[in-house]
Structure formats: C-alpha cells, structure tokens
Tab-separated table of C-alpha atoms and ligand atoms in Angstrom:
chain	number	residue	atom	x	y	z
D	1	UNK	CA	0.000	0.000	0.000
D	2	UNK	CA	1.427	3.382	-0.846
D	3	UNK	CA	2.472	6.088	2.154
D	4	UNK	CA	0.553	9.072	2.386
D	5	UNK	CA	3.515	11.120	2.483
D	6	UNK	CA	5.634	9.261	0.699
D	7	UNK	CA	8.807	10.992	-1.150
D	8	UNK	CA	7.888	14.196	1.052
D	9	UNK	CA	9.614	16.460	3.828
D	10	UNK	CA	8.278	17.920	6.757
D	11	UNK	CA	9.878	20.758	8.975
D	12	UNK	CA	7.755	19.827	12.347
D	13	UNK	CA	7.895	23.010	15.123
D	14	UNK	CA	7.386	21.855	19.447
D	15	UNK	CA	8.068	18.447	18.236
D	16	UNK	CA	9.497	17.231	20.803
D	17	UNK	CA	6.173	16.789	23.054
D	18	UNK	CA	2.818	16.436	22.622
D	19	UNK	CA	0.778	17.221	19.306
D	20	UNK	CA	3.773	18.021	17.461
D	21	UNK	CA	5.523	14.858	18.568
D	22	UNK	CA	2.377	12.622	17.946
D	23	UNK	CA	2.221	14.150	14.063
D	24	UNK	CA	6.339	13.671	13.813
D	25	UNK	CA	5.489	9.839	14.741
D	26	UNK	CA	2.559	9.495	12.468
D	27	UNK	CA	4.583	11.512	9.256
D	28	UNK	CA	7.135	9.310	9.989
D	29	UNK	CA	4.577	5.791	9.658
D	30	UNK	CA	3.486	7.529	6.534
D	31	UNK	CA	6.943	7.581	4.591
D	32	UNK	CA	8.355	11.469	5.445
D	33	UNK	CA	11.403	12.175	5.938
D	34	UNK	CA	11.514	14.812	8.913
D	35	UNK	CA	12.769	17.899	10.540
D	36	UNK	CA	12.007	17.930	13.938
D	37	UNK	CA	12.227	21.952	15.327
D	38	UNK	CA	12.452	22.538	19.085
D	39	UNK	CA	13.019	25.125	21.508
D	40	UNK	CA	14.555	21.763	23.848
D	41	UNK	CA	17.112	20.495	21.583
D	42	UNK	CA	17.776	17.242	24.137
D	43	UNK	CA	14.254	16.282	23.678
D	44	UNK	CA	14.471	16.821	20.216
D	45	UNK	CA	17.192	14.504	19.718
D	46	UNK	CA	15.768	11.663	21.797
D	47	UNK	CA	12.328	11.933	19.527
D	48	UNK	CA	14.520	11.776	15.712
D	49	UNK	CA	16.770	8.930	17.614
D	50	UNK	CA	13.675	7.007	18.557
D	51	UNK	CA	12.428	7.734	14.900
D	52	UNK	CA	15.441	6.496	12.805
D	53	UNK	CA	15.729	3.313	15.267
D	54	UNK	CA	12.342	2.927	14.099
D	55	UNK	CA	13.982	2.533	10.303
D	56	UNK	CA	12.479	6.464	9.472
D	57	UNK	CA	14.165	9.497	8.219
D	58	UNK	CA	14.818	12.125	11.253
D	59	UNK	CA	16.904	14.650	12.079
D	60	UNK	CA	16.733	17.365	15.425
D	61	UNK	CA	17.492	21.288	14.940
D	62	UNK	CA	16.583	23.265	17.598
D	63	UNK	CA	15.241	27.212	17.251
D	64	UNK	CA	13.563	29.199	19.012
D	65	UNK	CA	10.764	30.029	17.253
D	66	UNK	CA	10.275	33.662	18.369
D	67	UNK	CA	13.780	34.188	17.220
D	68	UNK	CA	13.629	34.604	13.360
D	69	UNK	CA	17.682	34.281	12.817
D	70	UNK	CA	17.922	30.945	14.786
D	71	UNK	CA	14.301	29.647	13.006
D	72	UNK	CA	16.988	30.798	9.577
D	73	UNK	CA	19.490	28.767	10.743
D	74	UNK	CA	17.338	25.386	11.711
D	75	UNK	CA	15.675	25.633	8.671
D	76	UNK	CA	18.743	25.758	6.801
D	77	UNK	CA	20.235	22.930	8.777
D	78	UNK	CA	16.821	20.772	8.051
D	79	UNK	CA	17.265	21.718	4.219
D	80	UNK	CA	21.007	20.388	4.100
D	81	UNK	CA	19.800	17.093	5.754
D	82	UNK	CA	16.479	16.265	4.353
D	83	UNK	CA	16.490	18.472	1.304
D	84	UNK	CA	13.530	21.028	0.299
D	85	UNK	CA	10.569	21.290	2.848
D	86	UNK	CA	6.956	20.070	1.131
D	87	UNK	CA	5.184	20.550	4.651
D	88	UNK	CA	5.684	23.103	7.757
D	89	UNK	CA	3.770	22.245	10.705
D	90	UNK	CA	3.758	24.569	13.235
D	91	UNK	CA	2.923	23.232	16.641
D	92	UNK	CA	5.186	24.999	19.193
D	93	UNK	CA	3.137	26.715	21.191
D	94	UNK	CA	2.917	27.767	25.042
D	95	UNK	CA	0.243	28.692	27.476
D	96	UNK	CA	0.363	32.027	28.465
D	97	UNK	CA	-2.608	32.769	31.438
D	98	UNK	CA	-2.424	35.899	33.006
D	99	UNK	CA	-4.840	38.786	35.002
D	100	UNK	CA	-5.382	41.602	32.038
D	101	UNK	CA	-4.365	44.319	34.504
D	102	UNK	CA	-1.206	42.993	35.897
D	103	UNK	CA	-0.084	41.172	32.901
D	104	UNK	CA	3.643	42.855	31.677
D	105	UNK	CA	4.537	43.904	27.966
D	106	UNK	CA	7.322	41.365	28.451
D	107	UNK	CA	4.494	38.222	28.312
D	108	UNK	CA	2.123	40.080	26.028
D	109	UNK	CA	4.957	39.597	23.914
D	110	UNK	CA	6.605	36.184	24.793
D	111	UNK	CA	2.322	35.436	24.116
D	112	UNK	CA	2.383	36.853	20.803
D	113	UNK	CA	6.336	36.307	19.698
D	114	UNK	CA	5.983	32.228	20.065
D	115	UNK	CA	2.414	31.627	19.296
D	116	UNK	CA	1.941	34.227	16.389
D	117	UNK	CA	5.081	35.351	15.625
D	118	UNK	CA	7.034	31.728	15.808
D	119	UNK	CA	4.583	30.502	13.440
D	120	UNK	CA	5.516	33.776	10.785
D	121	UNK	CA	9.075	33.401	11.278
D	122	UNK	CA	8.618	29.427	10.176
D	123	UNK	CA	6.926	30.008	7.329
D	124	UNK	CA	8.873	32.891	5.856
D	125	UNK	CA	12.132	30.461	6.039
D	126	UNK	CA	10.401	28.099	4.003
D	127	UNK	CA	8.185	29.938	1.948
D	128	UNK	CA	10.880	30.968	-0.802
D	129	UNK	CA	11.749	27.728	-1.783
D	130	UNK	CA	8.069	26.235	-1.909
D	131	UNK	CA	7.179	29.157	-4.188
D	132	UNK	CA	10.139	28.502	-6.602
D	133	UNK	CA	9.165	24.409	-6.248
D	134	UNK	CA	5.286	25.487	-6.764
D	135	UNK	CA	4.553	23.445	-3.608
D	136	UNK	CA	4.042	23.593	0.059
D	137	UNK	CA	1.484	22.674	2.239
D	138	UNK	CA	1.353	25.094	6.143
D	139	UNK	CA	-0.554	23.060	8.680
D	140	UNK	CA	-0.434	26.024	11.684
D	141	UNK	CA	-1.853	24.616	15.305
D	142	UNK	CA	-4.242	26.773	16.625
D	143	UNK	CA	-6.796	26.464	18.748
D	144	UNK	CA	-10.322	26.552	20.000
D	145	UNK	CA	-9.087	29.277	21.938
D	146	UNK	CA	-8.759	31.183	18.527
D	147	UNK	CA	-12.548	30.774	18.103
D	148	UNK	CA	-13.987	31.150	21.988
D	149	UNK	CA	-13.082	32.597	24.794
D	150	UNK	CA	-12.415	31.079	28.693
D	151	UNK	CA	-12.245	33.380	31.072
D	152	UNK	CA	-9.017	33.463	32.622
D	153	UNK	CA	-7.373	32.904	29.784
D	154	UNK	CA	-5.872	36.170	28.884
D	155	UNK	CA	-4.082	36.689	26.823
D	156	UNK	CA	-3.699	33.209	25.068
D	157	UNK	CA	-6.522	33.934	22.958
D	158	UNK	CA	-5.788	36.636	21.519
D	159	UNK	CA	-2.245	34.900	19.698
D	160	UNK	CA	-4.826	32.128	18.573
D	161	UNK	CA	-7.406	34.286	16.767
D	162	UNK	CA	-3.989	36.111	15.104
D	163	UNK	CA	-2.457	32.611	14.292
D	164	UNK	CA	-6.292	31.705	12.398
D	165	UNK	CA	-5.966	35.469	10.802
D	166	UNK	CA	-2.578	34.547	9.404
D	167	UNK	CA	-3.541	31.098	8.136
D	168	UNK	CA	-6.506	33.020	6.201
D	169	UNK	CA	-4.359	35.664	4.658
D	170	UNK	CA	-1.367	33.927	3.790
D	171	UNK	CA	-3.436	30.928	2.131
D	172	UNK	CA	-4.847	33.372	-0.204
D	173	UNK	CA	-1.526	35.248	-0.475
D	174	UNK	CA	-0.038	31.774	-1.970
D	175	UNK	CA	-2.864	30.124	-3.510
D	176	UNK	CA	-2.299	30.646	-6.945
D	177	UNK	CA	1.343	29.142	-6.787
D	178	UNK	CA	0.896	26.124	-5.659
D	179	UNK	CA	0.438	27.032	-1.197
D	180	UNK	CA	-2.042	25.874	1.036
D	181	UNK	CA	-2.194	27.278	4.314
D	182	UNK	CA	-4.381	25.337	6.901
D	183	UNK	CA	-4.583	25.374	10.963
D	184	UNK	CA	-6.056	22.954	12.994
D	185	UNK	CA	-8.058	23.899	16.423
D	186	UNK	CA	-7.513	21.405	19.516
D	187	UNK	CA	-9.896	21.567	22.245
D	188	UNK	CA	-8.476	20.221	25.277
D	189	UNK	CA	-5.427	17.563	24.298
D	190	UNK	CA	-4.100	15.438	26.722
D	191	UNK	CA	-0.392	16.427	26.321
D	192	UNK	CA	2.348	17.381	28.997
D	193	UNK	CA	1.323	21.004	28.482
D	194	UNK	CA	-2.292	19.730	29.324
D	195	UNK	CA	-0.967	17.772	32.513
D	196	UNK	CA	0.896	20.853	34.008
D	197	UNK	CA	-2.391	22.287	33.743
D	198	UNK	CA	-4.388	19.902	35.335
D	199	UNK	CA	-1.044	19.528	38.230
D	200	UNK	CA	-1.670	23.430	38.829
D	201	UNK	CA	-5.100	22.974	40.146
D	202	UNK	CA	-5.564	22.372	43.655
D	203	UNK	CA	-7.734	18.794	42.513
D	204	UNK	CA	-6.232	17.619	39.377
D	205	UNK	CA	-8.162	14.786	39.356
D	206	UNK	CA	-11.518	16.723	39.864
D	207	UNK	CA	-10.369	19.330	37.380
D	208	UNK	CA	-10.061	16.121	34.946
D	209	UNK	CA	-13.021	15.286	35.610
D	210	UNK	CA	-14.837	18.012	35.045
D	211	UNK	CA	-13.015	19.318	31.799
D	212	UNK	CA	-14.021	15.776	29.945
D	213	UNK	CA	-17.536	16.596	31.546
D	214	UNK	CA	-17.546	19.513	29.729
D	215	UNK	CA	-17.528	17.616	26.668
D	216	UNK	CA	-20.535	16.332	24.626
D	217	UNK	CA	-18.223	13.305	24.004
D	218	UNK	CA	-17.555	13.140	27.722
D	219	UNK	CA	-13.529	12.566	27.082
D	220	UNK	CA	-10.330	14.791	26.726
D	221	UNK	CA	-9.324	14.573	23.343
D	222	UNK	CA	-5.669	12.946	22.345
D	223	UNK	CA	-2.564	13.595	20.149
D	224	UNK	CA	-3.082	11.151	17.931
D	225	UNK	CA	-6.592	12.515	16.998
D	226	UNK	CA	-4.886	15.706	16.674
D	227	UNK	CA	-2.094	14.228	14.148
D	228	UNK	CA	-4.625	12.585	12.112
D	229	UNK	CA	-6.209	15.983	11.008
D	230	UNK	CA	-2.263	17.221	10.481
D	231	UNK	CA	-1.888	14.197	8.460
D	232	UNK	CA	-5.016	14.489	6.040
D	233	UNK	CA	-4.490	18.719	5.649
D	234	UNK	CA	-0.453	18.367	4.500
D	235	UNK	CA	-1.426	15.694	2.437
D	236	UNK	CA	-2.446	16.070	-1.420
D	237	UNK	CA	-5.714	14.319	-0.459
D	238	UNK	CA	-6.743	17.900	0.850
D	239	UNK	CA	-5.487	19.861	-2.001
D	240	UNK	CA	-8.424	21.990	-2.707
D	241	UNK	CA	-8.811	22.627	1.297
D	242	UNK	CA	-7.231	26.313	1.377
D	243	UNK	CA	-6.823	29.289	4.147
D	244	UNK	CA	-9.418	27.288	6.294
D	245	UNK	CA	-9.513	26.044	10.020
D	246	UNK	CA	-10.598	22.627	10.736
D	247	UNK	CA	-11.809	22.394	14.675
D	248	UNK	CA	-11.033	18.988	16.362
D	249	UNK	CA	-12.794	19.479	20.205
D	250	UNK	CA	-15.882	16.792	20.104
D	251	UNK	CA	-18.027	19.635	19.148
D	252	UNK	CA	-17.754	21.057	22.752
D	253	UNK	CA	-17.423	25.045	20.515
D	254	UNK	CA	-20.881	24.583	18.923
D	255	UNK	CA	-22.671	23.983	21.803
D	256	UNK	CA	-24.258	26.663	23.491
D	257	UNK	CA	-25.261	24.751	26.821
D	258	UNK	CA	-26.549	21.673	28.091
L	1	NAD	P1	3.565	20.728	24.750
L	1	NAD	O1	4.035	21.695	25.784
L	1	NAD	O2	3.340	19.316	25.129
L	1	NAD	O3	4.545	20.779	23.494
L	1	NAD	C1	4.950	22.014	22.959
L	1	NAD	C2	6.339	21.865	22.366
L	1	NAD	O4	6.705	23.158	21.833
L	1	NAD	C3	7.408	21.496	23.404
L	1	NAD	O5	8.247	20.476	22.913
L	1	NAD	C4	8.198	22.796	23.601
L	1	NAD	O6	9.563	22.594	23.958
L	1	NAD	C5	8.039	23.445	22.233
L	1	NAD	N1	8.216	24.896	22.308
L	1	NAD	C6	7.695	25.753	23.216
L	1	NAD	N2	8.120	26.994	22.996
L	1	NAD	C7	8.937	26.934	21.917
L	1	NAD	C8	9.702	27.882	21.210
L	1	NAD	N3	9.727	29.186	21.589
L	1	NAD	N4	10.417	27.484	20.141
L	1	NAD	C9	10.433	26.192	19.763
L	1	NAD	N5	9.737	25.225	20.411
L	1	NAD	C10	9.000	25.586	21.470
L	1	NAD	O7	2.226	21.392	24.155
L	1	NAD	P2	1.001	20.755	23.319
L	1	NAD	O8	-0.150	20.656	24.231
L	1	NAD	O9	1.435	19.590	22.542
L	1	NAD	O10	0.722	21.995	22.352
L	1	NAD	C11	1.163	22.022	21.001
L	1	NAD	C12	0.394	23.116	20.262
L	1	NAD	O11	-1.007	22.819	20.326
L	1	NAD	C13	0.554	24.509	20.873
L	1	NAD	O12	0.595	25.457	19.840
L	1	NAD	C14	-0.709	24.681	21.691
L	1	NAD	O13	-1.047	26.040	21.837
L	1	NAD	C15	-1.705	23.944	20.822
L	1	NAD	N6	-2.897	23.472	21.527
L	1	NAD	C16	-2.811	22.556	22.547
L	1	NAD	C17	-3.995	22.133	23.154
L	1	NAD	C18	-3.987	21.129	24.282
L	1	NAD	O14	-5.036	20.965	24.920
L	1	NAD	N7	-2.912	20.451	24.553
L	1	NAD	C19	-5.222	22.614	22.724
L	1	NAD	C20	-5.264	23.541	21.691
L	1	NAD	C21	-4.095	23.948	21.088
C-alpha cells in the first residue's frame, strides 16, 4: 500500500512533546522524511533517535521560534539534511494565562512572539523555496481558543485568533502558486502542556473530571486525533482545502449549553 507522504519532507515546530511529537510519529509511519524543530534540543534529539531506530528518516534542529535568525538557521540545517521542505507544521506553542491588569509587555509579547510570531518566522524560512518548487502545504496549530473565549485565559486567545488570521491571509496570499495554508483547532489535548495544567489545580483529578464533563463526548481529546487531522491537511488528499480552520474538540465550541 502506498504512504501518504511518501517521497515528502516535513519541517515539524514543538516536536518534541505532545501534538507536534504525535504528528512527527505518524509523518514518519506515513513515509516522510523529517525535521524535527524545538526550543529543547535534548528532547528533540531523543524523539529523531527514537524515529530512525524505528527505520524512518529524522533529524533534530533546535530554534527558538520567536527568534527569526535561529528559526533561519534550523531551517537551513533541516534543508542540508532532508532536502527542500513540502510541509511546515507549526505546533510549538505555550500557554500564556495571566490577570489583564497585571499582565507585563514582556508576556504580552513572549504570548504573541511564540504563538503568532514563531509561526511567521517558520513560514517565511520556508516559503521561498516552496514558491520557486510550486509546492508547500502550512498546517499552523491553533486552537479553540482562537474561536472562543475562557475566562481566565488572557491573553492566550488573543495569539490564537492572530495565528487563524494569518492562516486566512497567507493561504490566499499563496494560492495561486501552488500554497495551502491550513490550521487545525484542539480543544483540550491530553499532552504534557495539558498535565501541568491539570497539576496546577488544587484537585487535578476533579479538574479532569470536570473538563471531559464539559464535553458532549464526555472525554479529553488525544494527540493522535490531533495528528490525524495534520496528516489528512499536508497531504495532497486535501489539495483543494485552502486558508481554512478545521476544529477537532468533540463539538464542545458549537454547543451553546446543556
Ligand atoms: P507541549 O508543551 O506538550 O509541546 C509544545 C512543544 O513546543 C514542546 O516540545 C516545547 O519545547 C516546544 N516549544 C515551546 N516553545 C517553543 C519555542 N519558543 N520554540 C520552539 N519550540 C517551542 O504542548 P502541546 O499541548 O502539545 O501543544 C502544542 C500546540 O497545540 C501549541 O501550539 C498549543 O497552543 C496547541 N494546543 C494545545 C492544546 C492542548 O489541549 N494540549 C489545545 C489547543 C491547542
């Protein structure tokens, strides 16, 4: 049976943990050969070992993505090892929670630098050469934060409705020349990031609880279901899916209560 990615490349951003590490295994099933772009380079490393002992194609750079000259430099690195870059996913990402009055301009901007920002600086590396191939496929991870808003989650949000604002305009930007430019939306995703969460509650286990509660499929979503979405939308299988945003929460954002 053919690979669904087979003969491609994929620059992979956070994947070292979590969603991004989940799609890095899954591209790698599916024939890719793989960049895999973290701000934790020893974490990286232990992922693209695990990888090639698997018998796949993986290599480690590590950037951080809010830095535009070291996101240069990895991609360049990931270019001289696996070639040119068919597919960008950008999944680093971090939580930033904070009171609206006492927040400081130094997290409104470690907010915006990684979650927007990161994701800008990633695909301007690569977006030369997949306009002079005529091919490239952006998978961005956003989230359902970039469509509804928790309380108490300032200022997260407002990097996730920017990150769905910036799949929109550059998918149009590119369309003509061969780039699509997709995000994804998690709801809640059992990942580490997800599990410090759930640690910084004074119940964990009743916070838990009553997040997959909140559900209408009463259950916290995984990576894997994440990485399946990543999968189909870098794929040619999607090729007329452009400057769109595909939510993956159990339908928890389209209901308006119980
Ligand atoms: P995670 O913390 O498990 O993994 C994030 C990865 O990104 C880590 O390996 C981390 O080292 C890396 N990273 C963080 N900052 C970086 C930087 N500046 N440069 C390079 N790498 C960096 O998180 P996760 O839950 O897997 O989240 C992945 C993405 O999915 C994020 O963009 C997050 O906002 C989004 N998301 C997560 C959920 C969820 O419930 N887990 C829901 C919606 C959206």
């Amino acid at each position: 049976m053919r690979l669904r990615l087979e003969n491609k490349t994929a620059l992979i951003t956070g994947a070292a943990s979590g969603i991004g590490s989940a799609i890095a295994a899954l591209f790698a099933r599916e024939g890719a050969a793989l960049a895999l772009l973290d701000i934790d380079a020893a974490a990286a490393e232990v992922s693209a070992r695990q990888l090639v002992d698997a018998g796949h194609h993986a290599i480690a750079v590590q950037a951080d993505v809010s830095n535009a000259d070291e996101v240069q430099h990895a991609v360049a690195q990931a270019k001289e090892a696996i070639g040119r870059i068919d597919i960008l996913i950008n999944g680093a990402g971090i939580n930033v929670f904070r009171d609206p009055l006492t927040l400081s301009d130094a997290d409104w901007q470690l907010n915006l630098g990684i979650n927007v920002q990161g994701a800008w600086h990633c695909a301007r590396a690569v977006l030369p050469s997949m306009l002079e191939a005529g091919y490239g496929h952006i998978v961005n991870i956003a989230s359902v934060h970039g469509h509804q808003i928790i309380p108490g989650s300032f200022p997260y949000p407002v990097a996730k409705h920017g990150l769905i604002g910036l799949t929109r305009a550059l998918g149009l930007e590119y369309a003509a020349r061969g780039i699509r430019v997709n995000s994804i939306s998690p709801g809640l995703i059992l990942t580490p990031a997800a599990e410090r969460y759930f640690q910084s509650c004074p119940d964990p286990e009743a916070e838990r609880r009553r997040q997959a509660e909140l559900l209408p499929c009463k259950r916290i979503g995984t990576p894997d279901e994440v990485a399946y979405a990543a999968l189909f939308l870098a794929s040619d299988e999607a090729r007329f899916i452009n400057a769109t945003d595909l939510l993956i929460d159990g339908g928890r954002s389209q209901l308006y209560h119980d």
